[in-house]
Amino acid sequence: MDFFDINSILLEELHDLRLEEKQIRLYVARLDKIHPVVSGNKLFKLYYYLERALAVPAQPVKTYGGAYSNHLVATAFACNRLGLSSIGVVRGERPDVFSHTLLQCEELGMHLEFASRDEYADLSKGNHFNAEECINIPEGGFEPDGARGASVIMDHLKSIHPTHICTATGTATTLAGMLQKATSHQIIISVPVLKNMHDLPERLQFLNGQKRYKNLDVWNDFHFGGYAKKNEELFRFMNQFYEMHAVPTDFVYTGKMMYGVMKKINENYFAPGSVVCCLHTGGLQGNLSLPDGSLVF
Ligand SMILES: *Cc1c(COP(=O)(O)O)cnc(C)c1O
């Protein structure tokens, strides 16, 4: 799978007076730079599924997502490059006007099917696993194989010896991967982008066979009202963060995560001497759904 270069993950150190004053080193792991389409964590989560798919290339890869899903477009891209056919099951009725994400999926040769919300809820849980002779990837790669793939991200962070690693959490598959490889004195911080995400222990149990971790901290206050919800304050932060550090973020995941991290730095959550590494898990294509002028980048 040589269409991406995961060996060149950029660990970018950010500088400002506040960080200096608080004696914190802050890094952003720029997974978003791996590739403009298959950016971020999605590629890692897909790795073992793709490996399985390559062993039976006659079978299409089938996966699931919403109309703006980063996972769907990443799967379409990977399958395109690997010469595998792909089917994307999209939540909701077929829209009259396709989102940028769905157009890109089609351009990459993904066959799109639309499922009503009820149908979708059933399908995306894999309730028909392999019924149709395809390689089934659950929504967001939410299975132990997805977490195993995500854990590879940790291998690329070692050189900076982070004391804290922060990641935005959707399905928790990436989080589970981080926890697999964290040392006992590394704190893993999860920033859920969904409101009232109470089932994290059950998710980790399913993915890793372990419910609770002493070195996990979950920040539940930065979802901005729920999944893909946004407001002026978030946009203002994302724009300021870009102007200061030249790091673009997305409004669904990484913008909220970075907002939380900068706030916690202000509140002295991190002790002097901390080395904080934030995963830029990509997702920038999602910003294309915003009205023009919302963001300066
Ligand atoms: C999918 C996604 C996440 C969430 O990853 P999970 O493994 O589902 O928790 C975080 N950031 C971005 C940009 C994503 O696209």
Short mmCIF file of N, CA, C and O in Angstrom, two decimals, residues 2-94:
data_model
loop_
_atom_site.label_atom_id
_atom_site.label_comp_id
_atom_site.label_asym_id
_atom_site.label_seq_id
_atom_site.Cartn_x
_atom_site.Cartn_y
_atom_site.Cartn_z
N ASP A 2 1.37 1.56 -1.17
CA ASP A 2 2.37 2.64 -1.20
C ASP A 2 1.79 3.95 -1.72
O ASP A 2 2.51 4.82 -2.16
N PHE A 3 0.46 4.11 -1.67
CA PHE A 3 -0.11 5.38 -2.13
C PHE A 3 -0.08 6.44 -1.05
O PHE A 3 -0.50 7.55 -1.22
N PHE A 4 0.44 6.09 0.08
CA PHE A 4 0.60 7.10 1.13
C PHE A 4 1.92 6.84 1.82
O PHE A 4 2.46 5.74 1.77
N ASP A 5 2.42 7.85 2.45
CA ASP A 5 3.70 7.72 3.11
C ASP A 5 3.54 8.03 4.59
O ASP A 5 3.63 9.17 5.03
N ILE A 6 3.28 6.97 5.35
CA ILE A 6 3.04 7.21 6.78
C ILE A 6 4.34 7.40 7.54
O ILE A 6 4.34 7.71 8.72
N ASN A 7 5.47 7.20 6.84
CA ASN A 7 6.73 7.36 7.56
C ASN A 7 7.18 8.81 7.66
O ASN A 7 8.19 9.10 8.28
N SER A 8 6.40 9.67 7.04
CA SER A 8 6.84 11.07 7.09
C SER A 8 5.83 11.92 7.86
O SER A 8 5.53 13.03 7.47
N ILE A 9 5.29 11.38 8.93
CA ILE A 9 4.35 12.17 9.73
C ILE A 9 5.10 13.33 10.38
O ILE A 9 6.08 13.14 11.10
N LEU A 10 4.61 14.51 10.08
CA LEU A 10 5.25 15.71 10.60
C LEU A 10 4.78 15.96 12.03
O LEU A 10 3.58 16.01 12.29
N LEU A 11 5.73 16.10 12.93
CA LEU A 11 5.40 16.48 14.31
C LEU A 11 5.80 17.94 14.46
O LEU A 11 6.97 18.27 14.58
N GLU A 12 4.79 18.79 14.40
CA GLU A 12 5.06 20.22 14.33
C GLU A 12 4.96 20.83 15.72
O GLU A 12 3.93 20.70 16.38
N GLU A 13 6.00 21.49 16.15
CA GLU A 13 5.94 22.14 17.46
C GLU A 13 5.39 23.55 17.31
O GLU A 13 5.80 24.29 16.40
N LEU A 14 4.45 23.91 18.16
CA LEU A 14 3.86 25.26 18.12
C LEU A 14 4.54 26.13 19.18
O LEU A 14 4.93 25.64 20.23
N HIS A 15 4.64 27.39 18.86
CA HIS A 15 5.28 28.32 19.79
C HIS A 15 4.40 29.52 20.01
O HIS A 15 3.87 30.09 19.06
N ASP A 16 4.23 29.89 21.26
CA ASP A 16 3.68 31.22 21.57
C ASP A 16 4.09 31.59 22.99
O ASP A 16 4.65 30.77 23.73
N LEU A 17 3.82 32.79 23.35
CA LEU A 17 4.31 33.29 24.64
C LEU A 17 3.70 32.54 25.81
O LEU A 17 4.35 32.28 26.82
N ARG A 18 2.43 32.18 25.65
CA ARG A 18 1.75 31.50 26.75
C ARG A 18 2.36 30.13 27.02
O ARG A 18 2.55 29.71 28.16
N LEU A 19 2.68 29.42 25.94
CA LEU A 19 3.31 28.10 26.10
C LEU A 19 4.66 28.25 26.79
O LEU A 19 5.03 27.44 27.65
N GLU A 20 5.36 29.27 26.41
CA GLU A 20 6.67 29.52 26.99
C GLU A 20 6.53 29.82 28.48
O GLU A 20 7.23 29.24 29.32
N GLU A 21 5.59 30.70 28.78
CA GLU A 21 5.36 31.10 30.16
C GLU A 21 4.98 29.90 31.03
O GLU A 21 5.42 29.75 32.15
N LYS A 22 4.14 29.02 30.46
CA LYS A 22 3.67 27.86 31.23
C LYS A 22 4.61 26.66 31.11
O LYS A 22 4.34 25.59 31.67
N GLN A 23 5.66 26.83 30.36
CA GLN A 23 6.67 25.77 30.16
C GLN A 23 6.04 24.46 29.67
O GLN A 23 6.26 23.39 30.24
N ILE A 24 5.26 24.62 28.62
CA ILE A 24 4.64 23.46 27.99
C ILE A 24 5.11 23.36 26.56
O ILE A 24 5.18 24.37 25.85
N ARG A 25 5.47 22.17 26.15
CA ARG A 25 5.79 21.98 24.74
C ARG A 25 4.56 21.36 24.07
O ARG A 25 4.01 20.38 24.54
N LEU A 26 4.13 22.01 23.01
CA LEU A 26 2.89 21.59 22.34
C LEU A 26 3.20 21.20 20.89
O LEU A 26 3.74 21.99 20.13
N TYR A 27 2.85 19.96 20.57
CA TYR A 27 3.07 19.46 19.21
C TYR A 27 1.73 19.12 18.56
O TYR A 27 0.79 18.70 19.23
N VAL A 28 1.70 19.27 17.25
CA VAL A 28 0.56 18.75 16.49
C VAL A 28 1.11 17.69 15.55
O VAL A 28 2.02 17.96 14.75
N ALA A 29 0.59 16.47 15.66
CA ALA A 29 0.97 15.40 14.73
C ALA A 29 0.13 15.58 13.47
O ALA A 29 -1.08 15.33 13.51
N ARG A 30 0.74 16.02 12.39
CA ARG A 30 0.00 16.45 11.22
C ARG A 30 -0.39 15.27 10.32
O ARG A 30 0.08 15.15 9.19
N LEU A 31 -1.29 14.44 10.84
CA LEU A 31 -1.79 13.33 10.04
C LEU A 31 -2.60 13.86 8.85
O LEU A 31 -2.81 13.15 7.87
N ASP A 32 -3.04 15.10 8.98
CA ASP A 32 -3.81 15.70 7.88
C ASP A 32 -2.95 15.91 6.64
O ASP A 32 -3.47 16.06 5.55
N LYS A 33 -1.64 15.90 6.82
CA LYS A 33 -0.76 16.16 5.68
C LYS A 33 -0.36 14.91 4.92
O LYS A 33 0.36 15.00 3.93
N ILE A 34 -0.78 13.77 5.39
CA ILE A 34 -0.37 12.52 4.74
C ILE A 34 -0.83 12.51 3.30
O ILE A 34 -0.10 12.15 2.38
N HIS A 35 -2.07 12.90 3.09
CA HIS A 35 -2.62 12.94 1.75
C HIS A 35 -3.87 13.81 1.77
O HIS A 35 -4.63 13.76 2.74
N PRO A 36 -4.10 14.61 0.72
CA PRO A 36 -5.26 15.51 0.76
C PRO A 36 -6.61 14.80 0.89
O PRO A 36 -7.56 15.36 1.44
N VAL A 37 -6.72 13.58 0.40
CA VAL A 37 -8.01 12.88 0.50
C VAL A 37 -8.01 11.89 1.67
O VAL A 37 -8.86 11.93 2.54
N VAL A 38 -7.03 10.99 1.65
CA VAL A 38 -6.97 10.00 2.73
C VAL A 38 -6.15 10.60 3.86
O VAL A 38 -5.08 10.14 4.19
N SER A 39 -6.66 11.64 4.44
CA SER A 39 -5.87 12.32 5.45
C SER A 39 -6.23 11.77 6.80
O SER A 39 -7.24 11.12 6.99
N GLY A 40 -5.34 12.00 7.73
CA GLY A 40 -5.69 11.78 9.12
C GLY A 40 -5.68 10.34 9.56
O GLY A 40 -4.94 9.50 9.07
N ASN A 41 -6.55 10.07 10.52
CA ASN A 41 -6.57 8.77 11.19
C ASN A 41 -7.24 7.69 10.35
O ASN A 41 -7.07 6.51 10.61
N LYS A 42 -8.01 8.08 9.34
CA LYS A 42 -8.84 7.10 8.63
C LYS A 42 -8.00 6.03 7.95
O LYS A 42 -8.35 4.85 7.95
N LEU A 43 -6.92 6.47 7.38
CA LEU A 43 -6.05 5.55 6.69
C LEU A 43 -5.52 4.45 7.60
O LEU A 43 -5.51 3.27 7.25
N PHE A 44 -5.11 4.85 8.78
CA PHE A 44 -4.57 3.88 9.75
C PHE A 44 -5.67 2.89 10.13
O PHE A 44 -5.43 1.69 10.19
N LYS A 45 -6.86 3.42 10.37
CA LYS A 45 -7.96 2.54 10.78
C LYS A 45 -8.31 1.54 9.67
O LYS A 45 -8.77 0.44 9.94
N LEU A 46 -8.08 1.96 8.42
CA LEU A 46 -8.46 1.10 7.29
C LEU A 46 -7.42 0.02 7.01
O LEU A 46 -7.70 -0.94 6.30
N TYR A 47 -6.24 0.19 7.53
CA TYR A 47 -5.10 -0.60 7.08
C TYR A 47 -5.37 -2.11 7.05
O TYR A 47 -5.21 -2.77 6.04
N TYR A 48 -5.80 -2.67 8.16
CA TYR A 48 -5.95 -4.13 8.22
C TYR A 48 -7.15 -4.62 7.42
O TYR A 48 -7.16 -5.73 6.90
N TYR A 49 -8.16 -3.76 7.28
CA TYR A 49 -9.30 -4.13 6.41
C TYR A 49 -8.84 -4.20 4.96
O TYR A 49 -9.22 -5.10 4.22
N LEU A 50 -8.02 -3.23 4.56
CA LEU A 50 -7.55 -3.20 3.17
C LEU A 50 -6.65 -4.39 2.89
O LEU A 50 -6.71 -4.99 1.82
N GLU A 51 -5.87 -4.73 3.88
CA GLU A 51 -4.99 -5.88 3.73
C GLU A 51 -5.83 -7.14 3.47
O GLU A 51 -5.53 -7.95 2.59
N ARG A 52 -6.91 -7.25 4.23
CA ARG A 52 -7.82 -8.39 4.06
C ARG A 52 -8.47 -8.35 2.67
O ARG A 52 -8.61 -9.36 2.00
N ALA A 53 -8.86 -7.15 2.24
CA ALA A 53 -9.52 -6.99 0.94
C ALA A 53 -8.58 -7.35 -0.20
O ALA A 53 -8.99 -7.95 -1.20
N LEU A 54 -7.30 -7.00 -0.06
CA LEU A 54 -6.34 -7.29 -1.13
C LEU A 54 -6.14 -8.79 -1.32
O LEU A 54 -5.77 -9.23 -2.41
N ALA A 55 -6.42 -9.56 -0.29
CA ALA A 55 -6.26 -11.01 -0.39
C ALA A 55 -7.39 -11.63 -1.21
O ALA A 55 -7.25 -12.73 -1.74
N VAL A 56 -8.53 -10.94 -1.33
CA VAL A 56 -9.65 -11.42 -2.14
C VAL A 56 -10.14 -10.28 -3.05
O VAL A 56 -11.25 -9.77 -2.87
N PRO A 57 -9.32 -9.90 -4.02
CA PRO A 57 -9.60 -8.69 -4.80
C PRO A 57 -10.89 -8.76 -5.61
O PRO A 57 -11.39 -7.72 -6.04
N ALA A 58 -11.45 -9.96 -5.80
CA ALA A 58 -12.70 -10.04 -6.56
C ALA A 58 -13.88 -9.52 -5.75
O ALA A 58 -14.92 -9.17 -6.31
N GLN A 59 -13.74 -9.48 -4.45
CA GLN A 59 -14.86 -9.03 -3.61
C GLN A 59 -14.80 -7.52 -3.40
O GLN A 59 -13.76 -6.98 -3.07
N PRO A 60 -15.94 -6.86 -3.57
CA PRO A 60 -15.93 -5.42 -3.31
C PRO A 60 -15.83 -5.12 -1.81
O PRO A 60 -16.22 -5.94 -0.99
N VAL A 61 -15.33 -3.96 -1.55
CA VAL A 61 -15.28 -3.47 -0.17
C VAL A 61 -16.57 -2.68 0.07
O VAL A 61 -16.97 -1.88 -0.77
N LYS A 62 -17.22 -2.96 1.17
CA LYS A 62 -18.47 -2.26 1.46
C LYS A 62 -18.35 -1.54 2.80
O LYS A 62 -17.95 -2.13 3.79
N THR A 63 -18.71 -0.25 2.78
CA THR A 63 -18.68 0.45 4.06
C THR A 63 -19.79 1.49 4.16
O THR A 63 -20.61 1.60 3.23
N TYR A 64 -19.83 2.21 5.25
CA TYR A 64 -21.01 2.99 5.65
C TYR A 64 -20.63 4.37 6.14
O TYR A 64 -19.57 4.54 6.75
N GLY A 65 -21.50 5.34 5.91
CA GLY A 65 -21.22 6.67 6.44
C GLY A 65 -22.31 7.65 6.08
O GLY A 65 -23.19 7.37 5.25
N GLY A 66 -22.24 8.83 6.68
CA GLY A 66 -23.17 9.91 6.36
C GLY A 66 -22.70 10.63 5.11
O GLY A 66 -21.66 10.31 4.53
N ALA A 67 -23.49 11.63 4.69
CA ALA A 67 -23.21 12.33 3.44
C ALA A 67 -21.93 13.17 3.48
O ALA A 67 -21.45 13.61 2.46
N TYR A 68 -21.38 13.37 4.67
CA TYR A 68 -20.14 14.17 4.80
C TYR A 68 -19.00 13.35 5.39
O TYR A 68 -18.02 13.90 5.87
N SER A 69 -19.14 12.05 5.32
CA SER A 69 -18.24 11.16 6.04
C SER A 69 -16.81 11.16 5.51
O SER A 69 -16.56 10.83 4.34
N ASN A 70 -15.85 11.49 6.38
CA ASN A 70 -14.43 11.39 6.02
C ASN A 70 -14.05 9.93 5.78
O ASN A 70 -13.20 9.63 4.95
N HIS A 71 -14.68 9.05 6.52
CA HIS A 71 -14.38 7.62 6.40
C HIS A 71 -14.77 7.08 5.02
O HIS A 71 -14.04 6.30 4.41
N LEU A 72 -15.93 7.54 4.54
CA LEU A 72 -16.42 7.06 3.24
C LEU A 72 -15.46 7.46 2.12
O LEU A 72 -15.07 6.64 1.28
N VAL A 73 -15.06 8.72 2.13
CA VAL A 73 -14.21 9.21 1.04
C VAL A 73 -12.80 8.60 1.14
O VAL A 73 -12.17 8.29 0.13
N ALA A 74 -12.33 8.38 2.36
CA ALA A 74 -11.02 7.75 2.53
C ALA A 74 -11.05 6.32 2.00
O ALA A 74 -10.11 5.87 1.33
N THR A 75 -12.15 5.61 2.25
CA THR A 75 -12.28 4.24 1.76
C THR A 75 -12.37 4.23 0.24
O THR A 75 -11.73 3.40 -0.43
N ALA A 76 -13.12 5.17 -0.32
CA ALA A 76 -13.24 5.26 -1.78
C ALA A 76 -11.87 5.48 -2.41
O ALA A 76 -11.51 4.82 -3.40
N PHE A 77 -11.12 6.37 -1.83
CA PHE A 77 -9.80 6.68 -2.36
C PHE A 77 -8.86 5.48 -2.28
O PHE A 77 -8.20 5.10 -3.25
N ALA A 78 -8.81 4.87 -1.11
CA ALA A 78 -7.90 3.74 -0.92
C ALA A 78 -8.24 2.61 -1.88
O ALA A 78 -7.35 2.02 -2.50
N CYS A 79 -9.52 2.30 -2.02
CA CYS A 79 -9.94 1.21 -2.92
C CYS A 79 -9.59 1.55 -4.37
O CYS A 79 -9.13 0.69 -5.12
N ASN A 80 -9.80 2.81 -4.74
CA ASN A 80 -9.47 3.25 -6.08
C ASN A 80 -7.99 2.98 -6.36
O ASN A 80 -7.62 2.40 -7.38
N ARG A 81 -7.14 3.38 -5.45
CA ARG A 81 -5.69 3.22 -5.65
C ARG A 81 -5.26 1.76 -5.63
O ARG A 81 -4.27 1.39 -6.24
N LEU A 82 -5.99 0.95 -4.89
CA LEU A 82 -5.60 -0.46 -4.77
C LEU A 82 -6.28 -1.33 -5.82
O LEU A 82 -6.09 -2.54 -5.86
N GLY A 83 -7.09 -0.71 -6.69
CA GLY A 83 -7.77 -1.47 -7.72
C GLY A 83 -8.90 -2.34 -7.19
O GLY A 83 -9.24 -3.36 -7.78
N LEU A 84 -9.47 -1.96 -6.07
CA LEU A 84 -10.59 -2.72 -5.49
C LEU A 84 -11.89 -1.97 -5.77
O LEU A 84 -11.91 -0.74 -5.77
N SER A 85 -12.96 -2.69 -6.01
CA SER A 85 -14.22 -1.96 -6.17
C SER A 85 -14.81 -1.71 -4.78
O SER A 85 -14.56 -2.45 -3.83
N SER A 86 -15.56 -0.63 -4.70
CA SER A 86 -16.08 -0.26 -3.38
C SER A 86 -17.53 0.15 -3.46
O SER A 86 -18.00 0.71 -4.47
N ILE A 87 -18.25 -0.14 -2.39
CA ILE A 87 -19.66 0.24 -2.27
C ILE A 87 -19.79 1.07 -1.00
O ILE A 87 -19.31 0.67 0.06
N GLY A 88 -20.43 2.22 -1.12
CA GLY A 88 -20.66 3.05 0.05
C GLY A 88 -22.15 3.10 0.35
O GLY A 88 -22.94 3.47 -0.51
N VAL A 89 -22.52 2.68 1.53
CA VAL A 89 -23.92 2.78 1.95
C VAL A 89 -24.07 4.08 2.75
O VAL A 89 -23.42 4.26 3.77
N VAL A 90 -24.92 4.96 2.21
CA VAL A 90 -25.03 6.30 2.79
C VAL A 90 -26.32 6.39 3.61
O VAL A 90 -27.38 5.94 3.18
N ARG A 91 -26.19 6.99 4.79
CA ARG A 91 -27.34 7.14 5.68
C ARG A 91 -28.31 8.19 5.12
O ARG A 91 -27.90 9.30 4.78
N GLY A 92 -29.56 7.82 5.00
CA GLY A 92 -30.58 8.76 4.54
C GLY A 92 -30.97 8.54 3.08
O GLY A 92 -30.33 7.78 2.35
N GLU A 93 -32.05 9.21 2.68
CA GLU A 93 -32.54 9.07 1.31
C GLU A 93 -31.55 9.72 0.34
O GLU A 93 -30.81 10.62 0.71
N ARG A 94 -31.59 9.28 -0.91
CA ARG A 94 -30.72 9.89 -1.93
C ARG A 94 -31.05 11.37 -2.08
O ARG A 94 -32.19 11.73 -2.38
#
